[in-house]
CSV table of C-alpha atoms and ligand atoms in Angstrom, one decimal:
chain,number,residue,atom,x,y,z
A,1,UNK,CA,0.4,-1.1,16.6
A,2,UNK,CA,-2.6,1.2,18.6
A,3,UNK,CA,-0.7,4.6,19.4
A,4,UNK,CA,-1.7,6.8,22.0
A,5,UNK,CA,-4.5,9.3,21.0
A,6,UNK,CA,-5.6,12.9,22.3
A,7,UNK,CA,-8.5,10.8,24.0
A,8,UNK,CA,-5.8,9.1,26.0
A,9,UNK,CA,-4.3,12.5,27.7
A,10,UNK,CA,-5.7,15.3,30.2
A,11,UNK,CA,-5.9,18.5,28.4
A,12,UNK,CA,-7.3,21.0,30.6
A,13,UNK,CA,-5.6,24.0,31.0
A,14,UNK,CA,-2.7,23.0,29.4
A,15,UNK,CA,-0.6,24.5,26.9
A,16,UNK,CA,-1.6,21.5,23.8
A,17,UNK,CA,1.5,21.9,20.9
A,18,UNK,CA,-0.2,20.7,17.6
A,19,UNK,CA,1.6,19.9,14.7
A,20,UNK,CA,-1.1,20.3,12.1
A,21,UNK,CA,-0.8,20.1,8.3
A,22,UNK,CA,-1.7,23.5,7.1
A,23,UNK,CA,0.3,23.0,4.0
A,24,UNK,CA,-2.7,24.2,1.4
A,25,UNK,CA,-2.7,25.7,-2.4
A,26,UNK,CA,-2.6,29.3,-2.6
A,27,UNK,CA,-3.7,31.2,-5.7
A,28,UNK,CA,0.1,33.0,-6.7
A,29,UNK,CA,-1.1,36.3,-6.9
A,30,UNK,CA,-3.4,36.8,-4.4
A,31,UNK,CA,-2.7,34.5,-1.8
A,32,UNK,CA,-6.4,33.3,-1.7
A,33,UNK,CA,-6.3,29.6,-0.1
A,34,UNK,CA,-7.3,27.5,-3.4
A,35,UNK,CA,-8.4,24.5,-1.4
A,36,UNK,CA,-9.3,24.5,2.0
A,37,UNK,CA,-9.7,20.5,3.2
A,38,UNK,CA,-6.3,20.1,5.1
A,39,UNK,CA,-7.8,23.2,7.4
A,40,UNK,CA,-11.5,21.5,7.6
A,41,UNK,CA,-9.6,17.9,8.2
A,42,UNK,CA,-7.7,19.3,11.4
A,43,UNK,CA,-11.1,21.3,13.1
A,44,UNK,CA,-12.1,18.0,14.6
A,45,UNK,CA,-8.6,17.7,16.2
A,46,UNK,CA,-8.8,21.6,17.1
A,47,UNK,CA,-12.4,21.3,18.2
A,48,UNK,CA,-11.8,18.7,20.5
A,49,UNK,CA,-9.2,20.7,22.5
A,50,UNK,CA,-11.1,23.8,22.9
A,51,UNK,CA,-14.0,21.6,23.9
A,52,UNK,CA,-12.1,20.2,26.8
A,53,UNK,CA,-10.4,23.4,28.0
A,54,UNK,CA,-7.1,23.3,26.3
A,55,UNK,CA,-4.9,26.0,25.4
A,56,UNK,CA,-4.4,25.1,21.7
A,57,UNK,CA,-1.1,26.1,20.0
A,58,UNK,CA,-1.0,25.2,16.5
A,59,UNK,CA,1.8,25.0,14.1
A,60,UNK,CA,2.7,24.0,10.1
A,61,UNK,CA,5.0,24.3,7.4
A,62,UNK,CA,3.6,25.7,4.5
A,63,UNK,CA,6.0,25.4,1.0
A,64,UNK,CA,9.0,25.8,0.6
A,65,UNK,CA,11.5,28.7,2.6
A,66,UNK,CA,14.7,28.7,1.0
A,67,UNK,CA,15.3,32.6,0.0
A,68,UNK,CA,14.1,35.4,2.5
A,69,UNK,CA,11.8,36.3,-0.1
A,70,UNK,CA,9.8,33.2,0.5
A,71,UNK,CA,8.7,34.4,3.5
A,72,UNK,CA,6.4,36.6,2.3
A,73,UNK,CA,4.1,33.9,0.1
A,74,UNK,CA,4.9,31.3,2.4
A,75,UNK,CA,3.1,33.6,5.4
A,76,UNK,CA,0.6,31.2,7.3
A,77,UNK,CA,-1.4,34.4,8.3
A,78,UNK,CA,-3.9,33.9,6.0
A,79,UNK,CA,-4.4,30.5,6.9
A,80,UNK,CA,-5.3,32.2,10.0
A,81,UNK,CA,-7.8,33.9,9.3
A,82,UNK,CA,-9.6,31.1,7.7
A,83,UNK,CA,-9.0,29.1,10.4
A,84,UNK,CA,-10.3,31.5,12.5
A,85,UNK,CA,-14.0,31.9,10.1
A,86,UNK,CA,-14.2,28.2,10.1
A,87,UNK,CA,-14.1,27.7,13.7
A,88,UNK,CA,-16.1,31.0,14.3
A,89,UNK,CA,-13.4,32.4,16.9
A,90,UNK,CA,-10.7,34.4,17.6
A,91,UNK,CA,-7.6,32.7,16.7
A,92,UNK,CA,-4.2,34.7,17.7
A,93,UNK,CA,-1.5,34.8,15.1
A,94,UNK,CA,2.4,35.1,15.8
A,95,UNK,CA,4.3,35.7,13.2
A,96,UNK,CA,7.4,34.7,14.4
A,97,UNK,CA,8.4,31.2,15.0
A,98,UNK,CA,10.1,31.3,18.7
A,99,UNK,CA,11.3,34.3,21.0
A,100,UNK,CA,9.7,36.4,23.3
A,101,UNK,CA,6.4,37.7,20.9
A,102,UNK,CA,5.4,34.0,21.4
A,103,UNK,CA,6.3,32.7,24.2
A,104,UNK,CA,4.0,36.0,26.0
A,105,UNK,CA,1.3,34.9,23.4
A,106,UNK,CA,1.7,31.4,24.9
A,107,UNK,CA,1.2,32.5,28.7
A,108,UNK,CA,-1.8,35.0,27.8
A,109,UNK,CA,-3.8,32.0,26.6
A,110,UNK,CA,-6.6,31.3,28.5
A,111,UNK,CA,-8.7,27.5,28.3
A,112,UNK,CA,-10.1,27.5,25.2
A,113,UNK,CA,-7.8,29.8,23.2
A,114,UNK,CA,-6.4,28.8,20.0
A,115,UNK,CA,-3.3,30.3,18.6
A,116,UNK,CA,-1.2,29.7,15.3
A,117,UNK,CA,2.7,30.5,14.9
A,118,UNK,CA,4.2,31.3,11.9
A,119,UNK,CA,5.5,28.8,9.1
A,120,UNK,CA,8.0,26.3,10.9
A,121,UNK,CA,10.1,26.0,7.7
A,122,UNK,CA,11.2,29.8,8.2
A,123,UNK,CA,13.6,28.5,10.5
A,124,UNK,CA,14.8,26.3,7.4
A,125,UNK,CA,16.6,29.9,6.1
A,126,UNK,CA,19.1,28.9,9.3
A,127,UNK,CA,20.5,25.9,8.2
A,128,UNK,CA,17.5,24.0,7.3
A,129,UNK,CA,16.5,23.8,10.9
A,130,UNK,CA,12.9,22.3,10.8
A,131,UNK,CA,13.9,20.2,7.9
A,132,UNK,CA,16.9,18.4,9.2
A,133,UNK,CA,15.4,18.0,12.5
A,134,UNK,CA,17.9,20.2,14.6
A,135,UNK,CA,17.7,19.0,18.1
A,136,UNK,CA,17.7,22.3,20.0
A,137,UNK,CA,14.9,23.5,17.8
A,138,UNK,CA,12.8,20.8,18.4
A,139,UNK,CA,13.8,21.1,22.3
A,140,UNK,CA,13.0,24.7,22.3
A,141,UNK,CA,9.1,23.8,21.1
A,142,UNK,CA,8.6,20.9,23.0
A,143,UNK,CA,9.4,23.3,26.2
A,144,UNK,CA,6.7,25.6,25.0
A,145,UNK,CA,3.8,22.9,25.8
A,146,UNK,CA,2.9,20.4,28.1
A,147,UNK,CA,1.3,17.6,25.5
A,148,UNK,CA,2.1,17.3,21.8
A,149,UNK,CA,-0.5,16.2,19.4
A,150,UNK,CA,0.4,15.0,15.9
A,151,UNK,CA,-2.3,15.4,13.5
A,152,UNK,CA,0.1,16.3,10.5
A,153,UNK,CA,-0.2,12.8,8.5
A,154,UNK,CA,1.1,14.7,5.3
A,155,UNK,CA,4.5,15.3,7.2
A,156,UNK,CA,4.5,12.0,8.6
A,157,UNK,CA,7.4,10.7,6.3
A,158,UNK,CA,9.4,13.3,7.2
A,159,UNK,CA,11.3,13.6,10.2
A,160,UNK,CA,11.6,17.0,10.9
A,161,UNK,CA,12.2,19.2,14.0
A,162,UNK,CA,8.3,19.6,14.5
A,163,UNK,CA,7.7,16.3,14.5
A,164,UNK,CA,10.0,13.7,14.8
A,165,UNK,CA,12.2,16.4,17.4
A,166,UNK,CA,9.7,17.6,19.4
A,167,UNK,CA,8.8,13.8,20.1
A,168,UNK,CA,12.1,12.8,21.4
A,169,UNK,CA,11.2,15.5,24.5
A,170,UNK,CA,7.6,15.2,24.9
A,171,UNK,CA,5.4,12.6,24.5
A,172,UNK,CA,3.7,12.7,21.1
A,173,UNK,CA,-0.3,11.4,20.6
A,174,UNK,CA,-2.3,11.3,17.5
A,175,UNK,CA,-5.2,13.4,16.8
A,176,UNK,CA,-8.0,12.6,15.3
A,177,UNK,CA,-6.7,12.8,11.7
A,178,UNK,CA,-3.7,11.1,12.0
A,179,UNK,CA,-5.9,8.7,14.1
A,180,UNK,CA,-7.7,7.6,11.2
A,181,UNK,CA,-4.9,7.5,8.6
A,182,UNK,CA,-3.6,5.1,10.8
A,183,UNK,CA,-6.3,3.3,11.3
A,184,UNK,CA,-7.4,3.0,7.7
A,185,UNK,CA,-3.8,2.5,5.8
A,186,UNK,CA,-1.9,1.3,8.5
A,187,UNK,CA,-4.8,-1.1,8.8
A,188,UNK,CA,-5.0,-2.3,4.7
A,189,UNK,CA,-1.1,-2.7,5.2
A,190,UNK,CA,-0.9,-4.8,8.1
A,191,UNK,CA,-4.4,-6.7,8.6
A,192,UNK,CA,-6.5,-6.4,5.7
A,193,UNK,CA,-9.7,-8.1,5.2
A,194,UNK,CA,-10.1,-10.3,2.6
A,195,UNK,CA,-10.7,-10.5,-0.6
A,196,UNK,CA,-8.5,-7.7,-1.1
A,197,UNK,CA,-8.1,-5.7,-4.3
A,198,UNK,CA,-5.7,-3.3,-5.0
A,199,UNK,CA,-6.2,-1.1,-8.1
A,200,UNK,CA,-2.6,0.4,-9.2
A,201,UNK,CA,-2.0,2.6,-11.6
A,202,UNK,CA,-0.9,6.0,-12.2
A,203,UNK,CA,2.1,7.4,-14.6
A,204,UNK,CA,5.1,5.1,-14.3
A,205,UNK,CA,6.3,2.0,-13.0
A,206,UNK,CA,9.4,3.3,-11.8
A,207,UNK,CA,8.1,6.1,-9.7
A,208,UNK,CA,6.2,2.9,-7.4
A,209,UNK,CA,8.5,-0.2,-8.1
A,210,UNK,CA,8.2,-0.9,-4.1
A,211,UNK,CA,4.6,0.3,-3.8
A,212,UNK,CA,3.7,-2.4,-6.8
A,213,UNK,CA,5.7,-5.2,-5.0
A,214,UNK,CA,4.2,-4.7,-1.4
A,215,UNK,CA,0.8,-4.5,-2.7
A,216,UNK,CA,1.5,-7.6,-5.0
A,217,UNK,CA,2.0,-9.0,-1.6
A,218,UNK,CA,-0.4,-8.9,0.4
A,219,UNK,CA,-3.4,-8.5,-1.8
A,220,UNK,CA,-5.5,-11.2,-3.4
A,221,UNK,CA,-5.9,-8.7,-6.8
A,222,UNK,CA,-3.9,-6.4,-8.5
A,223,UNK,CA,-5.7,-4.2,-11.2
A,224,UNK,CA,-3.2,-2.2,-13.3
A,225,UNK,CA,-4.0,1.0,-15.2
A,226,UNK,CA,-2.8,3.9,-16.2
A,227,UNK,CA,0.4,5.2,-17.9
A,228,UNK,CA,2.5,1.7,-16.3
A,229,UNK,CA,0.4,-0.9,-18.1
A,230,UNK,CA,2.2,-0.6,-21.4
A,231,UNK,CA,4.8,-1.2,-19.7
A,232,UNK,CA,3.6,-4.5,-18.6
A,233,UNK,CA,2.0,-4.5,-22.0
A,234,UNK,CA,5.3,-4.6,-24.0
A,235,UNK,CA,6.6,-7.0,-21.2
A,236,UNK,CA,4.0,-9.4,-22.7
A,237,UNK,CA,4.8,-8.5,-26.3
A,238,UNK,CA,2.1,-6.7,-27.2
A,239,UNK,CA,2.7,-3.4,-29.3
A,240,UNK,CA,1.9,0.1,-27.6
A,241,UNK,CA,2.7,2.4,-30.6
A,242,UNK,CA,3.6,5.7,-28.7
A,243,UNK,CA,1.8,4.9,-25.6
A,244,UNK,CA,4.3,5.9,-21.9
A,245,UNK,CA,6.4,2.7,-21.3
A,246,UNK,CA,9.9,2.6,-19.3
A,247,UNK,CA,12.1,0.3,-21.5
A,248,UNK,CA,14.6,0.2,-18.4
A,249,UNK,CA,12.0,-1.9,-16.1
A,250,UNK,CA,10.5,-4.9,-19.0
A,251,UNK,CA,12.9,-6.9,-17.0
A,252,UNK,CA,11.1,-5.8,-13.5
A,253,UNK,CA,7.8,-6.0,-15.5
A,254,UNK,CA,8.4,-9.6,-16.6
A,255,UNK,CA,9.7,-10.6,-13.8
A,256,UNK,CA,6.3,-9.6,-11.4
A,257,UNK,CA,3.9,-11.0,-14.0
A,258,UNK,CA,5.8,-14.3,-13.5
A,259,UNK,CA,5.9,-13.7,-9.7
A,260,UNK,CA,2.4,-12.7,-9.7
A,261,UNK,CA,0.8,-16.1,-10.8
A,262,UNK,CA,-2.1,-13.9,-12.6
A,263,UNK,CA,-3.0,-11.9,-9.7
A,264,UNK,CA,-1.9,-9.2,-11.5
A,265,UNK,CA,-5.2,-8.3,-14.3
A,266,UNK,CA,-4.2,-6.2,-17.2
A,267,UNK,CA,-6.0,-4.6,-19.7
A,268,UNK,CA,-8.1,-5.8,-22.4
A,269,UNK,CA,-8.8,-3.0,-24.4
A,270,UNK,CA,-7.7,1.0,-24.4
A,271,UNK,CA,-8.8,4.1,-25.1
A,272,UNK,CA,-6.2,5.7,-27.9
A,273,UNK,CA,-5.2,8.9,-29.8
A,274,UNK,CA,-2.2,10.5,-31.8
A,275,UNK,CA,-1.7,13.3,-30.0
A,276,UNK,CA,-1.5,13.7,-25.9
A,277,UNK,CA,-4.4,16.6,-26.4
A,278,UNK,CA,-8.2,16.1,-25.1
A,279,UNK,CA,-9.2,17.4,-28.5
A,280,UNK,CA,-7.3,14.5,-30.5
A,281,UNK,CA,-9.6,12.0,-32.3
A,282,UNK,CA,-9.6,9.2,-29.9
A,283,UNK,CA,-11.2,5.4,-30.6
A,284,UNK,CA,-10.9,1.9,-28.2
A,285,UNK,CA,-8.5,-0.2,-29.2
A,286,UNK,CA,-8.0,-3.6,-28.5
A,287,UNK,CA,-4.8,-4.4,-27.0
A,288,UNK,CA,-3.5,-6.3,-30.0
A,289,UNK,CA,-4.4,-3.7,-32.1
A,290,UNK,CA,-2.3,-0.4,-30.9
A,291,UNK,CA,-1.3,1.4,-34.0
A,292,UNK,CA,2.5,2.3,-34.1
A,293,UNK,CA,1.4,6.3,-34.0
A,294,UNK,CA,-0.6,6.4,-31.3
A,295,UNK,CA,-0.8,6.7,-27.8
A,296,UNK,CA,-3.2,4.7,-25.0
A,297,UNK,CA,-4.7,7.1,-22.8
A,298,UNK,CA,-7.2,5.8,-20.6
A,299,UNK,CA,-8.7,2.0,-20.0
A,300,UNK,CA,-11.6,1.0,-22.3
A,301,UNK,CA,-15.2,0.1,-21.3
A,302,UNK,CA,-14.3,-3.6,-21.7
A,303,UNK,CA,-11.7,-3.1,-19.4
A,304,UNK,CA,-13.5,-1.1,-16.9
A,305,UNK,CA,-15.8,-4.2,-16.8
A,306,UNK,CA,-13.2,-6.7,-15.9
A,307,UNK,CA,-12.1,-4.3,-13.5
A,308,UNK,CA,-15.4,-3.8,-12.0
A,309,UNK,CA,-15.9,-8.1,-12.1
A,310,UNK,CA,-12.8,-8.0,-10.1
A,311,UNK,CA,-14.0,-6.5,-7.1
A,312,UNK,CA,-17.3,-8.0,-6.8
A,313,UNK,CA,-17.4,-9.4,-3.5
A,314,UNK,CA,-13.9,-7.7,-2.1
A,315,UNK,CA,-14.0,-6.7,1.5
A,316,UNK,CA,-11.3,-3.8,1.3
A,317,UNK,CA,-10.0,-1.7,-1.4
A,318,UNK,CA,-7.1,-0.1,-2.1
A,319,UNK,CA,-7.0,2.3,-4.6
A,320,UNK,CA,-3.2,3.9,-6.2
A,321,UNK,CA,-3.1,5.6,-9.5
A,322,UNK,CA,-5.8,6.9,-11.9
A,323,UNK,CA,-6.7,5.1,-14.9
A,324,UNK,CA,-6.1,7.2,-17.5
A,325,UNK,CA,-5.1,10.7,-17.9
A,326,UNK,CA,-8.3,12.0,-16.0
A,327,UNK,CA,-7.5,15.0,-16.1
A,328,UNK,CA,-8.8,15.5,-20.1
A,329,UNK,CA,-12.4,14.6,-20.0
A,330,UNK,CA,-12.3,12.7,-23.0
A,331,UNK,CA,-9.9,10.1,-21.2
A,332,UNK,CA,-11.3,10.0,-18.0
A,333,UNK,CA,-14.1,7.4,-18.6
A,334,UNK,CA,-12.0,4.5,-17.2
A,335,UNK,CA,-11.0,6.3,-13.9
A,336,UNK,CA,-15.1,7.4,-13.3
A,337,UNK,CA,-15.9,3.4,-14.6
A,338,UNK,CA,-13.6,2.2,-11.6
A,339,UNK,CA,-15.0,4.9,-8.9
A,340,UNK,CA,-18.2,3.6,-9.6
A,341,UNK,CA,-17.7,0.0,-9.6
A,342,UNK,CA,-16.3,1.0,-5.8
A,343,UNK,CA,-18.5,3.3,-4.7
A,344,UNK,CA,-21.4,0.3,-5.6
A,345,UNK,CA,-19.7,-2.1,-3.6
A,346,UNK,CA,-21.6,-3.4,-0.3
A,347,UNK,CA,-19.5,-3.6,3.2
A,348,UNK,CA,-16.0,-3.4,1.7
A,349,UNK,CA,-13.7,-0.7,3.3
A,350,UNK,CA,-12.2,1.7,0.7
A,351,UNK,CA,-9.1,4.1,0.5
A,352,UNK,CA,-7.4,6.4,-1.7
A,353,UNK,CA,-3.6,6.9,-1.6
A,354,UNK,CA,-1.9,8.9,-3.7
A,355,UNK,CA,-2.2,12.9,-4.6
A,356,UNK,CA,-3.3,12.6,-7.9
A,357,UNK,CA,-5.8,9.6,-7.0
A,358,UNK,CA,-7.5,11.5,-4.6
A,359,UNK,CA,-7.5,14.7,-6.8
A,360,UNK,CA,-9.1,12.7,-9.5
A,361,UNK,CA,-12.2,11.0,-6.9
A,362,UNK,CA,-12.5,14.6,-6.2
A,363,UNK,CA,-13.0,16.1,-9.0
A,364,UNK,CA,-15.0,13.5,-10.7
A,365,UNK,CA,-17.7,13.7,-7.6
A,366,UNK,CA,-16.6,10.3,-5.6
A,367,UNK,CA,-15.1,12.1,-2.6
A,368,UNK,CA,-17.7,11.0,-0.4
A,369,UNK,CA,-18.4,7.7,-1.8
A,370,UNK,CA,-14.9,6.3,-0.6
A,371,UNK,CA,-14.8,5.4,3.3
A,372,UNK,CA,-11.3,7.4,3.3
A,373,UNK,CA,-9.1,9.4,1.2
A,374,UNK,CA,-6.0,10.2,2.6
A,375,UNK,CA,-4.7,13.5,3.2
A,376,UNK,CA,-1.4,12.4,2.7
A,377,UNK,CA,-0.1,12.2,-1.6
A,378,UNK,CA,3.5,10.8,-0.6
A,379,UNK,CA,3.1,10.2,2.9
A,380,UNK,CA,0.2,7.7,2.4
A,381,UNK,CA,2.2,5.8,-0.8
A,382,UNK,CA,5.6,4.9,1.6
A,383,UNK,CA,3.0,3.6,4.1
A,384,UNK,CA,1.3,1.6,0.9
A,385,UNK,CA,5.4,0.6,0.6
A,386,UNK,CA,5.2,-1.0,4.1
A,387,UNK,CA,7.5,1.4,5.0
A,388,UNK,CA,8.0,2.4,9.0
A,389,UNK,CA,7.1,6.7,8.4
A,390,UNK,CA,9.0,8.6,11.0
A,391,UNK,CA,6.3,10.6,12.2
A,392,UNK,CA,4.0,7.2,12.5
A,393,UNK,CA,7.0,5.6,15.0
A,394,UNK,CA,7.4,9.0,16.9
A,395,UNK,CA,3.7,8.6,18.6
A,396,UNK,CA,3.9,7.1,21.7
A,397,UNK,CA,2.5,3.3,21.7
A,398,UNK,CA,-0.5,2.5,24.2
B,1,ADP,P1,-0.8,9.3,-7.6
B,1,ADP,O1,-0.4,10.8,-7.4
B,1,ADP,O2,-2.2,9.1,-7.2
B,1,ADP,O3,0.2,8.4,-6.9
B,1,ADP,P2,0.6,9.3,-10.1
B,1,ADP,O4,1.3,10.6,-9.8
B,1,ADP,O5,1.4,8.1,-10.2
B,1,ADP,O6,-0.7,9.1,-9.2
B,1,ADP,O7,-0.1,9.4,-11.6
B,1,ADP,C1,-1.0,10.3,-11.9
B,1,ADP,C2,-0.8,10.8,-13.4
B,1,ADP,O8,-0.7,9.7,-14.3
B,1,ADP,C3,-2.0,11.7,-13.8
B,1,ADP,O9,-1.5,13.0,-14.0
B,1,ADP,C4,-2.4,11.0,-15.1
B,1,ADP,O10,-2.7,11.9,-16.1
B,1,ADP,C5,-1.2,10.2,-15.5
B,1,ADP,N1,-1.6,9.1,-16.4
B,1,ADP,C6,-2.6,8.1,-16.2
B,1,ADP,N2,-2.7,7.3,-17.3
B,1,ADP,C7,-1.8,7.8,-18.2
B,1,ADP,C8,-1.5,7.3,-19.5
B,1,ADP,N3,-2.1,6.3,-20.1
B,1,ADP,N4,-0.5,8.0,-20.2
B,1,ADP,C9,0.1,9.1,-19.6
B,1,ADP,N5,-0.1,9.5,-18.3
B,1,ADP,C10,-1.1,8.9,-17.7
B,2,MG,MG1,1.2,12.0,-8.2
């Protein structure tokens, strides 16, 4: 369903509440900001508002705030500050999350300004405020702004006080983030172009029963990798010596391959070792010929090129999983195999869902090769679920 955007509302001079997702890795000791992309994926949003004369007042959780001593690590102000050197301006912190200190921050901004409050889960020390969605917190922001933007896509399965709560008293748009999550999941979910091959994978079967199912669905393919396939692979009687397999779901296993009429492709060969080490010798194995003391740990070349057969030609691309344990270099020639064959394909749409996923096309030098990689690890696999995300329903429709 379109959803309202921020081109859709007036925002000059107005006092614009965004929900951003702020939510980066910090280096424990020295609170350095690890990775800054959630920050760079939310400047267009931010941009846009100082651009057109709003007042910008930005907000996030950032971990976890259970203790009082949380507060401390879990301080947004150095978010900040390199918030503040990427947009090459002055942007006010508050480090409180209501009261008085901001709400006269809030009425000194002039058009243009940009201002970030503290870390919403420290009201969570109060009875889990933010996090069970408390209705007079989410009253008391909404009454601090005049239009709400929602560019937090990683929150979006959540429904919390600055989402969900604030919505239910002010009516909620997308920015331009959130925009184009929408746009690109949302639109591989409900009207994807076909052929459509998903590529699944990732440690177990249990962790994306539903995910596995919905894709099974609706796309024309399913590729399966990872740590799951010896699951399947037992399912079909094959032997996986020590290789990650769920006993408790061969039933569930069995029962999609017979469901799946061969949609699903598994592989043909694997890369295994005795140990789970990037050091232990490793050699390909056929599939029929897993040793009972070792392990599979990535996807073999001949698989990679069935993979990579199976997406000649396919108009959008779902991506779920890595293929191997990518994060050992010696088993991460099947997940580079498959980001090639995709990044080579010609006018197909392609998306990454899924933390690790899009850690993995990161790290191995895809990231701009894909036409989007979600920002959202669990947020984008319960929209991959068909599931309706909270955050998602609480924009207003157009
Ligand atoms: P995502 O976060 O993209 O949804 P998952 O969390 O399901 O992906 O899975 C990623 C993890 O699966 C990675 O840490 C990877 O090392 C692991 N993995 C992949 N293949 C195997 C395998 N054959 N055996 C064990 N673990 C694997
Ligand atoms: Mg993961």
């Amino acid at each position: 369903m379109a959803k309202k955007t921020i081109r859709d509302v007036e925002l000059k001079g107005k006092k614009v509440l965004v929900r951003v997702d702020f939510n980066v890795p910090m280096d424990k000791k020295t609170r350095e900001i690890t990775d800054d992309n959630r920050i760079v994926q939310a400047l267009p949003t931010i941009q846009y508002i100082i651009d057109q004369g709003g007042k910008a007042i930005l907000f996030s959780h950032l971990g976890k705030v259970e203790k009082e001593e949380d507060k401390e690590k879990n301080s947004l102000r150095p978010v900040a500050k390199r918030l503040s050197e990427l947009l090459n301006k002055e942007v006010v912190f508050v480090p409180v999350t209501r009261g008085k200190e901001l709400e006269d921050a809030i009425y000194n901004l002039k058009e243009g300004d940009v201002l970030l409050f503290e870390n919403t889960r420290f009201e969570d020390l109060d009875g889990k405020k933010e996090s069970k969605n408390n209705p007079e917190l989410g009253a008391y922001w909404a009454s601090l702004g005049d239009v709400f933007v929602n560019d937090a896509f990683g929150t979006a399965h959540r429904a919390h006080a600055s989402n969900v709560g604030i919505a239910t008293h002010l009516e909620c748009v997308s920015g331009f983030l959130m925009e184009k999550e929408i746009k690109f999941i949302g639109g591989a979910v409900d009207n994807p172009v076909h052929p459509y091959v998903a590529i699944l994978g990732g440690a177990k079967v249990s962790d994306k029963i539903t995910v596995i199912e919905n894709l099974l669905d609706k796309a024309d393919k399913v590729l399966v990798g990872g740590g799951m396939m010896f699951t399947f692979l037992k399912a079909q009687g094959y032997n996986i010596g020590k290789s990650l397999c769920e006993d408790d779901r061969l039933e569930f296993a069995k029962g999609l391959l017979e469901k799946a009429q061969g949609k699903l492709v598994l592989p043909v060969d694997t890369v295994v070792a005795k140990e789970f080490n990037n050091n232990a010798p490793h050699r390909v194995a056929k599939i029929d010929d897993i040793k009972e003391d070792e392990m599979g740990l990535d996807i073999g070349p001949e698989t990679v090129k069935l993979f990579a057969d199976a997406l000649v030609g396919a108009k959008t691309v779902v991506w779920n999983g890595p293929r191997g344990v990518f994060e050992m270099p010696n088993f991460a020639k099947g997940t580079i195999g498959v980001c090639e064959a995709i990044a080579n394909l010609e006018g197909a749409v392609t998306i990454i869902g899924g933390g690790d996923s899009a850690a993995a096309a990161i790290q191995l030098g895809y990231a701009d090769r894909f036409t989007h990689i979600s920002t959202g690890g669990g947020a984008s696999l319960e929209f991959l679920e068909g599931k309706t995300l909270p955050g998602v329903a609480a924009i207003a429709d157009k």
